[in-house]
Amino acid sequence: MAEIVGGVGSSHVPAVGAAIDKKQQQEHYWAPFFEKLEPIRDWMDGVRPDVCIVVYNDHASAFSLELIPTFALGVASEFLPADEGYGPRPVPPLQGHPELAWHLAESLILDAFDITIVNNMPVDHGCTVPLSVLFGNPTEWPCSIIPLCVNVIQYPPPTGRRCFDLGKSIKRSIDSYLGDERVVIVGTGGMSHQLQGERAGLINAEFDLAFLDRLVSEPDSQADMAHIEYLREAGSEGIELIMWLVMRGALDLEVREVHRAHHVPTSNTSNGLIVLENLVAGNSL
Ligand code: DHB
Ligand code: FE
């Protein structure tokens, strides 16, 4: 039986990807941030997942405003880094896991989540930056990657509750898969930031730390937070945090917080990272 062996929440700031690509991790601005990643990379090294499910949002790279899937699952065998206007990031292509991805598509859709199935999807910084955060700059990614894209760009995005429930459905799907894959699920985006309008530059570290606490210990009540609350407290792009609830829903009610890192600022963002493990097997929400 396949198994979810951990969950990671990670911001996906493009400048972090650029710093890695340009090998600027030791520079004055970046060194204090990258130091905080070391325990998380060590954890990934130890866990050695076969597959990462990366829950992220596309920033109008694969999907324009002509077509806006609420949830889109990549079932291809390969996903190329997107060209976001300055050439694709110099990172390896992602190797998918079509068999597990199709199993996920089938079980999620039969579980009443109307997932869009995607055979061809370039992946932008929303997906590739968390991979760089977790794995550095390897010549190939050390595991298969299944991208799961969530609309948080165009109102209305799904509710936090829907994202949390999707995570639970993902867990049931992985539990029912007859392979022996070890799966890490990654929720990306956030934390507080606003890239536009009167409040551009907004950061609310107090909210972000409280979000992390609630994500760990009170995920069910966090799932009820309304969109407007994210906008008010965490800025217009803070809504990306609902994707962390997909990750949290895929874990058990009782989790162990293995690592937390928080750094303000990276670019315009309050940057968060968290690693969670299930306490005991078979204690599903
Ligand atoms: C930034 C953060 C994001 O999440 C994003 O998608 C784009 C830019 C930033 O902080 O610069
Ligand atoms: Fe973003």
Short mmCIF file of C-alpha atoms and ligand atoms in Angstrom, two decimals:
data_model
loop_
_atom_site.label_atom_id
_atom_site.label_comp_id
_atom_site.label_asym_id
_atom_site.label_seq_id
_atom_site.Cartn_x
_atom_site.Cartn_y
_atom_site.Cartn_z
CA MET A 1 0.00 0.00 0.00
CA ALA A 2 1.24 3.47 -0.85
CA GLU A 3 1.64 5.82 2.10
CA ILE A 4 1.75 9.54 2.82
CA VAL A 5 4.91 9.89 4.88
CA GLY A 6 4.78 13.60 5.50
CA GLY A 7 3.48 16.99 4.55
CA VAL A 8 5.34 20.19 3.78
CA GLY A 9 4.06 23.76 3.56
CA SER A 10 6.29 26.13 1.61
CA SER A 11 6.10 29.61 0.16
CA HIS A 12 6.95 29.81 -3.54
CA VAL A 13 8.62 33.18 -4.00
CA PRO A 14 10.13 33.56 -7.52
CA ALA A 15 13.14 35.48 -6.17
CA VAL A 16 14.07 32.45 -4.03
CA GLY A 17 14.22 30.36 -7.23
CA ALA A 18 16.32 33.03 -8.93
CA ALA A 19 18.71 33.15 -5.94
CA ILE A 20 19.19 29.37 -6.18
CA ASP A 21 19.60 29.45 -9.96
CA LYS A 22 22.19 32.22 -9.68
CA LYS A 23 23.92 30.56 -6.72
CA GLN A 24 23.39 33.57 -4.48
CA GLN A 25 22.53 31.57 -1.35
CA GLN A 26 25.63 32.81 0.50
CA GLU A 27 24.99 36.47 -0.25
CA HIS A 28 24.16 38.91 2.53
CA TYR A 29 20.43 39.15 1.74
CA TRP A 30 19.90 35.44 1.27
CA ALA A 31 22.22 33.64 3.68
CA PRO A 32 19.96 34.01 6.76
CA PHE A 33 17.01 32.58 4.79
CA PHE A 34 18.86 29.64 3.24
CA GLU A 35 20.42 28.67 6.59
CA LYS A 36 16.92 28.01 7.85
CA LEU A 37 16.30 25.49 5.05
CA GLU A 38 19.03 23.07 6.07
CA PRO A 39 17.01 20.97 8.58
CA ILE A 40 14.18 20.72 6.09
CA ARG A 41 16.48 19.47 3.33
CA ASP A 42 17.99 16.99 5.80
CA TRP A 43 14.47 15.75 6.59
CA MET A 44 13.75 15.29 2.86
CA ASP A 45 17.06 13.42 2.46
CA GLY A 46 16.08 11.06 5.26
CA VAL A 47 12.49 10.49 4.13
CA ARG A 48 13.45 9.85 0.50
CA PRO A 49 9.95 10.00 -0.97
CA ASP A 50 9.21 8.20 -4.23
CA VAL A 51 6.63 10.81 -5.15
CA CYS A 52 5.85 14.40 -4.22
CA ILE A 53 2.34 15.69 -4.84
CA VAL A 54 2.84 19.44 -5.22
CA VAL A 55 -0.31 21.48 -4.61
CA TYR A 56 0.36 24.85 -6.18
CA ASN A 57 -1.18 27.62 -8.20
CA ASP A 58 -0.40 28.52 -11.75
CA HIS A 59 0.19 32.27 -12.21
CA ALA A 60 -1.31 32.55 -15.70
CA SER A 61 1.60 30.53 -17.14
CA ALA A 62 -0.14 27.28 -18.18
CA PHE A 63 -3.70 28.62 -18.00
CA SER A 64 -4.65 32.09 -19.15
CA LEU A 65 -7.84 33.77 -18.01
CA GLU A 66 -9.51 32.01 -20.96
CA LEU A 67 -9.60 28.77 -19.00
CA ILE A 68 -9.52 28.58 -15.22
CA PRO A 69 -9.77 25.09 -13.73
CA THR A 70 -10.49 25.07 -9.99
CA PHE A 71 -8.45 21.89 -9.49
CA ALA A 72 -6.20 20.53 -12.27
CA LEU A 73 -4.20 17.33 -11.88
CA GLY A 74 -1.15 16.63 -14.04
CA VAL A 75 -1.17 13.03 -15.29
CA ALA A 76 1.69 13.38 -17.81
CA SER A 77 5.01 11.57 -17.62
CA GLU A 78 6.90 14.85 -17.84
CA PHE A 79 6.29 18.52 -17.00
CA LEU A 80 8.57 21.24 -18.30
CA PRO A 81 9.41 24.44 -16.40
CA ALA A 82 7.30 27.29 -17.78
CA ASP A 83 8.68 30.36 -19.50
CA GLU A 84 7.38 33.17 -17.28
CA GLY A 85 8.70 35.90 -19.52
CA TYR A 86 12.44 35.60 -18.99
CA GLY A 87 13.00 32.02 -20.22
CA PRO A 88 12.27 28.80 -18.33
CA ARG A 89 14.12 28.34 -15.02
CA PRO A 90 17.28 26.23 -15.51
CA VAL A 91 15.86 23.36 -13.47
CA PRO A 92 15.34 19.77 -14.59
CA PRO A 93 12.06 18.69 -16.14
CA LEU A 94 9.70 17.08 -13.63
CA GLN A 95 9.14 13.36 -14.08
CA GLY A 96 5.47 12.60 -13.43
CA HIS A 97 3.89 9.40 -12.16
CA PRO A 98 1.08 8.74 -14.66
CA GLU A 99 -0.10 5.53 -13.00
CA LEU A 100 -0.55 7.07 -9.56
CA ALA A 101 -1.85 10.32 -11.05
CA TRP A 102 -4.57 8.47 -13.00
CA HIS A 103 -5.45 6.53 -9.87
CA LEU A 104 -5.78 9.86 -8.04
CA ALA A 105 -7.89 11.30 -10.86
CA GLU A 106 -10.21 8.32 -10.77
CA SER A 107 -10.65 8.17 -7.02
CA LEU A 108 -10.97 11.94 -6.53
CA ILE A 109 -13.53 12.30 -9.30
CA LEU A 110 -15.53 9.29 -8.09
CA ASP A 111 -15.35 10.92 -4.65
CA ALA A 112 -17.18 13.94 -6.20
CA PHE A 113 -14.19 16.27 -6.72
CA ASP A 114 -14.54 17.48 -10.31
CA ILE A 115 -10.86 17.47 -11.17
CA THR A 116 -9.60 18.72 -14.54
CA ILE A 117 -7.25 16.11 -16.02
CA VAL A 118 -4.18 17.69 -17.63
CA ASN A 119 -1.89 15.90 -20.08
CA ASN A 120 0.30 18.87 -20.89
CA MET A 121 1.11 21.56 -18.35
CA PRO A 122 4.24 23.69 -18.08
CA VAL A 123 4.83 24.38 -14.38
CA ASP A 124 5.76 27.84 -13.14
CA HIS A 125 7.47 29.16 -9.99
CA GLY A 126 4.48 28.07 -7.90
CA CYS A 127 5.61 24.47 -8.39
CA THR A 128 9.32 24.68 -9.19
CA VAL A 129 10.40 27.04 -6.38
CA PRO A 130 9.21 24.74 -3.55
CA LEU A 131 11.07 21.89 -5.29
CA SER A 132 14.24 23.99 -5.28
CA VAL A 133 13.63 24.90 -1.64
CA LEU A 134 13.34 21.21 -0.75
CA PHE A 135 15.98 19.72 -3.04
CA GLY A 136 18.41 22.53 -3.96
CA ASN A 137 19.66 22.41 -7.56
CA PRO A 138 20.14 18.73 -8.49
CA THR A 139 20.72 17.62 -12.09
CA GLU A 140 17.45 15.71 -11.83
CA TRP A 141 14.72 15.78 -9.20
CA PRO A 142 15.14 12.82 -6.84
CA CYS A 143 11.50 11.66 -7.06
CA SER A 144 8.46 11.66 -9.31
CA ILE A 145 6.26 14.73 -9.05
CA ILE A 146 2.50 14.99 -9.48
CA PRO A 147 1.43 18.62 -9.86
CA LEU A 148 -2.01 19.55 -8.55
CA CYS A 149 -2.97 23.05 -9.53
CA VAL A 150 -5.54 25.10 -7.58
CA ASN A 151 -7.15 28.33 -8.78
CA VAL A 152 -6.36 31.14 -6.35
CA ILE A 153 -5.88 33.74 -9.09
CA GLN A 154 -9.40 34.49 -10.27
CA TYR A 155 -12.30 34.93 -7.84
CA PRO A 156 -13.93 32.67 -6.77
CA PRO A 157 -11.28 30.23 -5.56
CA PRO A 158 -12.39 27.10 -3.73
CA THR A 159 -13.07 27.42 -0.01
CA GLY A 160 -10.51 26.42 2.58
CA ARG A 161 -12.95 23.70 3.65
CA ARG A 162 -13.08 22.31 0.10
CA CYS A 163 -9.27 22.27 -0.03
CA PHE A 164 -9.10 20.51 3.34
CA ASP A 165 -11.63 17.91 2.19
CA LEU A 166 -9.71 17.42 -1.05
CA GLY A 167 -6.67 16.57 1.06
CA LYS A 168 -8.66 13.94 2.92
CA SER A 169 -9.78 12.45 -0.38
CA ILE A 170 -6.15 12.39 -1.58
CA LYS A 171 -5.23 10.46 1.55
CA ARG A 172 -7.94 7.88 0.92
CA SER A 173 -6.77 7.57 -2.66
CA ILE A 174 -3.12 7.03 -1.70
CA ASP A 175 -4.17 4.52 0.97
CA SER A 176 -6.02 2.52 -1.68
CA TYR A 177 -3.16 2.46 -4.21
CA LEU A 178 -1.57 -0.93 -4.57
CA GLY A 179 1.99 0.31 -5.04
CA ASP A 180 4.50 0.79 -2.23
CA GLU A 181 5.26 4.43 -3.01
CA ARG A 182 6.21 6.76 -0.19
CA VAL A 183 4.49 10.06 -0.83
CA VAL A 184 5.17 13.55 0.50
CA ILE A 185 2.47 16.12 -0.11
CA VAL A 186 3.53 19.75 -0.46
CA GLY A 187 1.16 22.71 -0.05
CA THR A 188 2.63 25.88 -1.50
CA GLY A 189 2.17 29.65 -1.67
CA GLY A 190 1.67 32.39 0.86
CA MET A 191 2.35 33.44 3.44
CA SER A 192 1.03 36.99 3.83
CA HIS A 193 1.77 39.16 0.82
CA GLN A 194 0.07 41.57 -1.50
CA LEU A 195 1.64 42.40 -4.84
CA GLN A 196 -0.80 45.04 -6.04
CA GLY A 197 -3.12 47.88 -5.06
CA GLU A 198 -3.07 50.25 -2.13
CA ARG A 199 -1.77 47.71 0.35
CA ALA A 200 1.03 46.35 -1.89
CA GLY A 201 3.89 45.16 0.28
CA LEU A 202 1.63 44.08 3.15
CA ILE A 203 3.14 41.51 5.50
CA ASN A 204 1.43 40.22 8.65
CA ALA A 205 3.87 37.91 10.41
CA GLU A 206 1.63 37.64 13.48
CA PHE A 207 -1.19 36.23 11.35
CA ASP A 208 1.23 33.88 9.58
CA LEU A 209 2.57 32.38 12.81
CA ALA A 210 -0.96 31.97 14.17
CA PHE A 211 -1.92 30.30 10.86
CA LEU A 212 0.93 27.81 11.31
CA ASP A 213 -0.20 27.06 14.87
CA ARG A 214 -3.79 26.49 13.79
CA LEU A 215 -2.70 24.46 10.77
CA VAL A 216 -0.91 22.08 13.12
CA SER A 217 -3.37 21.86 16.03
CA GLU A 218 -6.75 23.14 14.87
CA PRO A 219 -6.91 22.41 11.13
CA ASP A 220 -10.64 21.85 11.21
CA SER A 221 -11.34 25.37 12.48
CA GLN A 222 -8.68 26.84 10.15
CA ALA A 223 -10.56 25.21 7.26
CA ASP A 224 -13.56 27.44 8.09
CA MET A 225 -11.69 30.72 7.67
CA ALA A 226 -13.46 32.76 4.98
CA HIS A 227 -11.69 34.16 1.91
CA ILE A 228 -12.29 37.73 3.09
CA GLU A 229 -10.39 37.00 6.29
CA TYR A 230 -7.31 35.85 4.32
CA LEU A 231 -7.54 39.00 2.20
CA ARG A 232 -7.93 41.27 5.22
CA GLU A 233 -5.21 39.68 7.31
CA ALA A 234 -2.76 38.24 4.77
CA GLY A 235 -3.27 40.43 1.70
CA SER A 236 -4.61 39.59 -1.74
CA GLU A 237 -1.99 36.89 -2.44
CA GLY A 238 -2.29 35.51 1.11
CA ILE A 239 -5.23 33.51 -0.24
CA GLU A 240 -2.59 31.09 -1.60
CA LEU A 241 -2.49 29.69 1.95
CA ILE A 242 -5.66 27.69 1.31
CA MET A 243 -3.43 25.27 -0.64
CA TRP A 244 -1.65 24.38 2.62
CA LEU A 245 -5.02 23.03 3.79
CA VAL A 246 -4.96 20.42 1.00
CA MET A 247 -1.66 19.19 2.43
CA ARG A 248 -2.99 19.27 5.99
CA GLY A 249 -6.17 17.38 5.05
CA ALA A 250 -4.04 14.57 3.63
CA LEU A 251 -2.44 14.03 7.05
CA ASP A 252 -3.93 12.63 10.24
CA LEU A 253 -5.70 14.69 12.88
CA GLU A 254 -2.71 14.25 15.19
CA VAL A 255 0.55 15.35 13.62
CA ARG A 256 4.04 16.04 14.80
CA GLU A 257 5.59 19.33 13.76
CA VAL A 258 9.06 18.29 12.68
CA HIS A 259 10.34 21.66 11.45
CA ARG A 260 9.18 25.21 11.13
CA ALA A 261 11.03 28.10 9.52
CA HIS A 262 9.75 31.61 9.08
CA HIS A 263 11.66 34.44 7.46
CA VAL A 264 10.62 38.03 6.76
CA PRO A 265 10.97 39.22 4.11
CA THR A 266 11.91 37.29 1.03
CA SER A 267 11.02 39.59 -1.84
CA ASN A 268 7.53 40.88 -0.91
CA THR A 269 6.61 37.89 1.16
CA SER A 270 6.56 36.56 4.66
CA ASN A 271 8.19 33.22 3.89
CA GLY A 272 6.99 30.14 5.72
CA LEU A 273 8.04 26.52 5.79
CA ILE A 274 6.66 23.69 7.87
CA VAL A 275 7.21 19.93 7.94
CA LEU A 276 4.60 17.65 9.48
CA GLU A 277 4.50 13.91 10.06
CA ASN A 278 1.62 11.69 11.13
CA LEU A 279 1.90 10.60 14.76
CA VAL A 280 0.42 7.19 14.23
CA ALA A 281 -0.69 5.25 11.18
CA GLY A 282 -4.41 4.73 10.54
CA ASN A 283 -5.71 7.70 12.55
CA SER A 284 -7.41 9.47 9.66
CA LEU A 285 -9.47 12.60 10.07
C1 DHB B 1 6.06 36.96 -4.99
C2 DHB B 1 5.40 35.97 -4.26
C3 DHB B 1 4.55 35.08 -4.91
O1 DHB B 1 3.84 34.11 -4.26
C4 DHB B 1 4.38 35.15 -6.27
O2 DHB B 1 3.59 34.24 -6.85
C5 DHB B 1 5.03 36.14 -7.00
C6 DHB B 1 5.87 37.04 -6.35
C7 DHB B 1 6.98 37.92 -4.33
O3 DHB B 1 7.03 37.98 -3.10
O4 DHB B 1 7.71 38.62 -5.03
FE FE B 2 2.26 33.07 -5.83
#
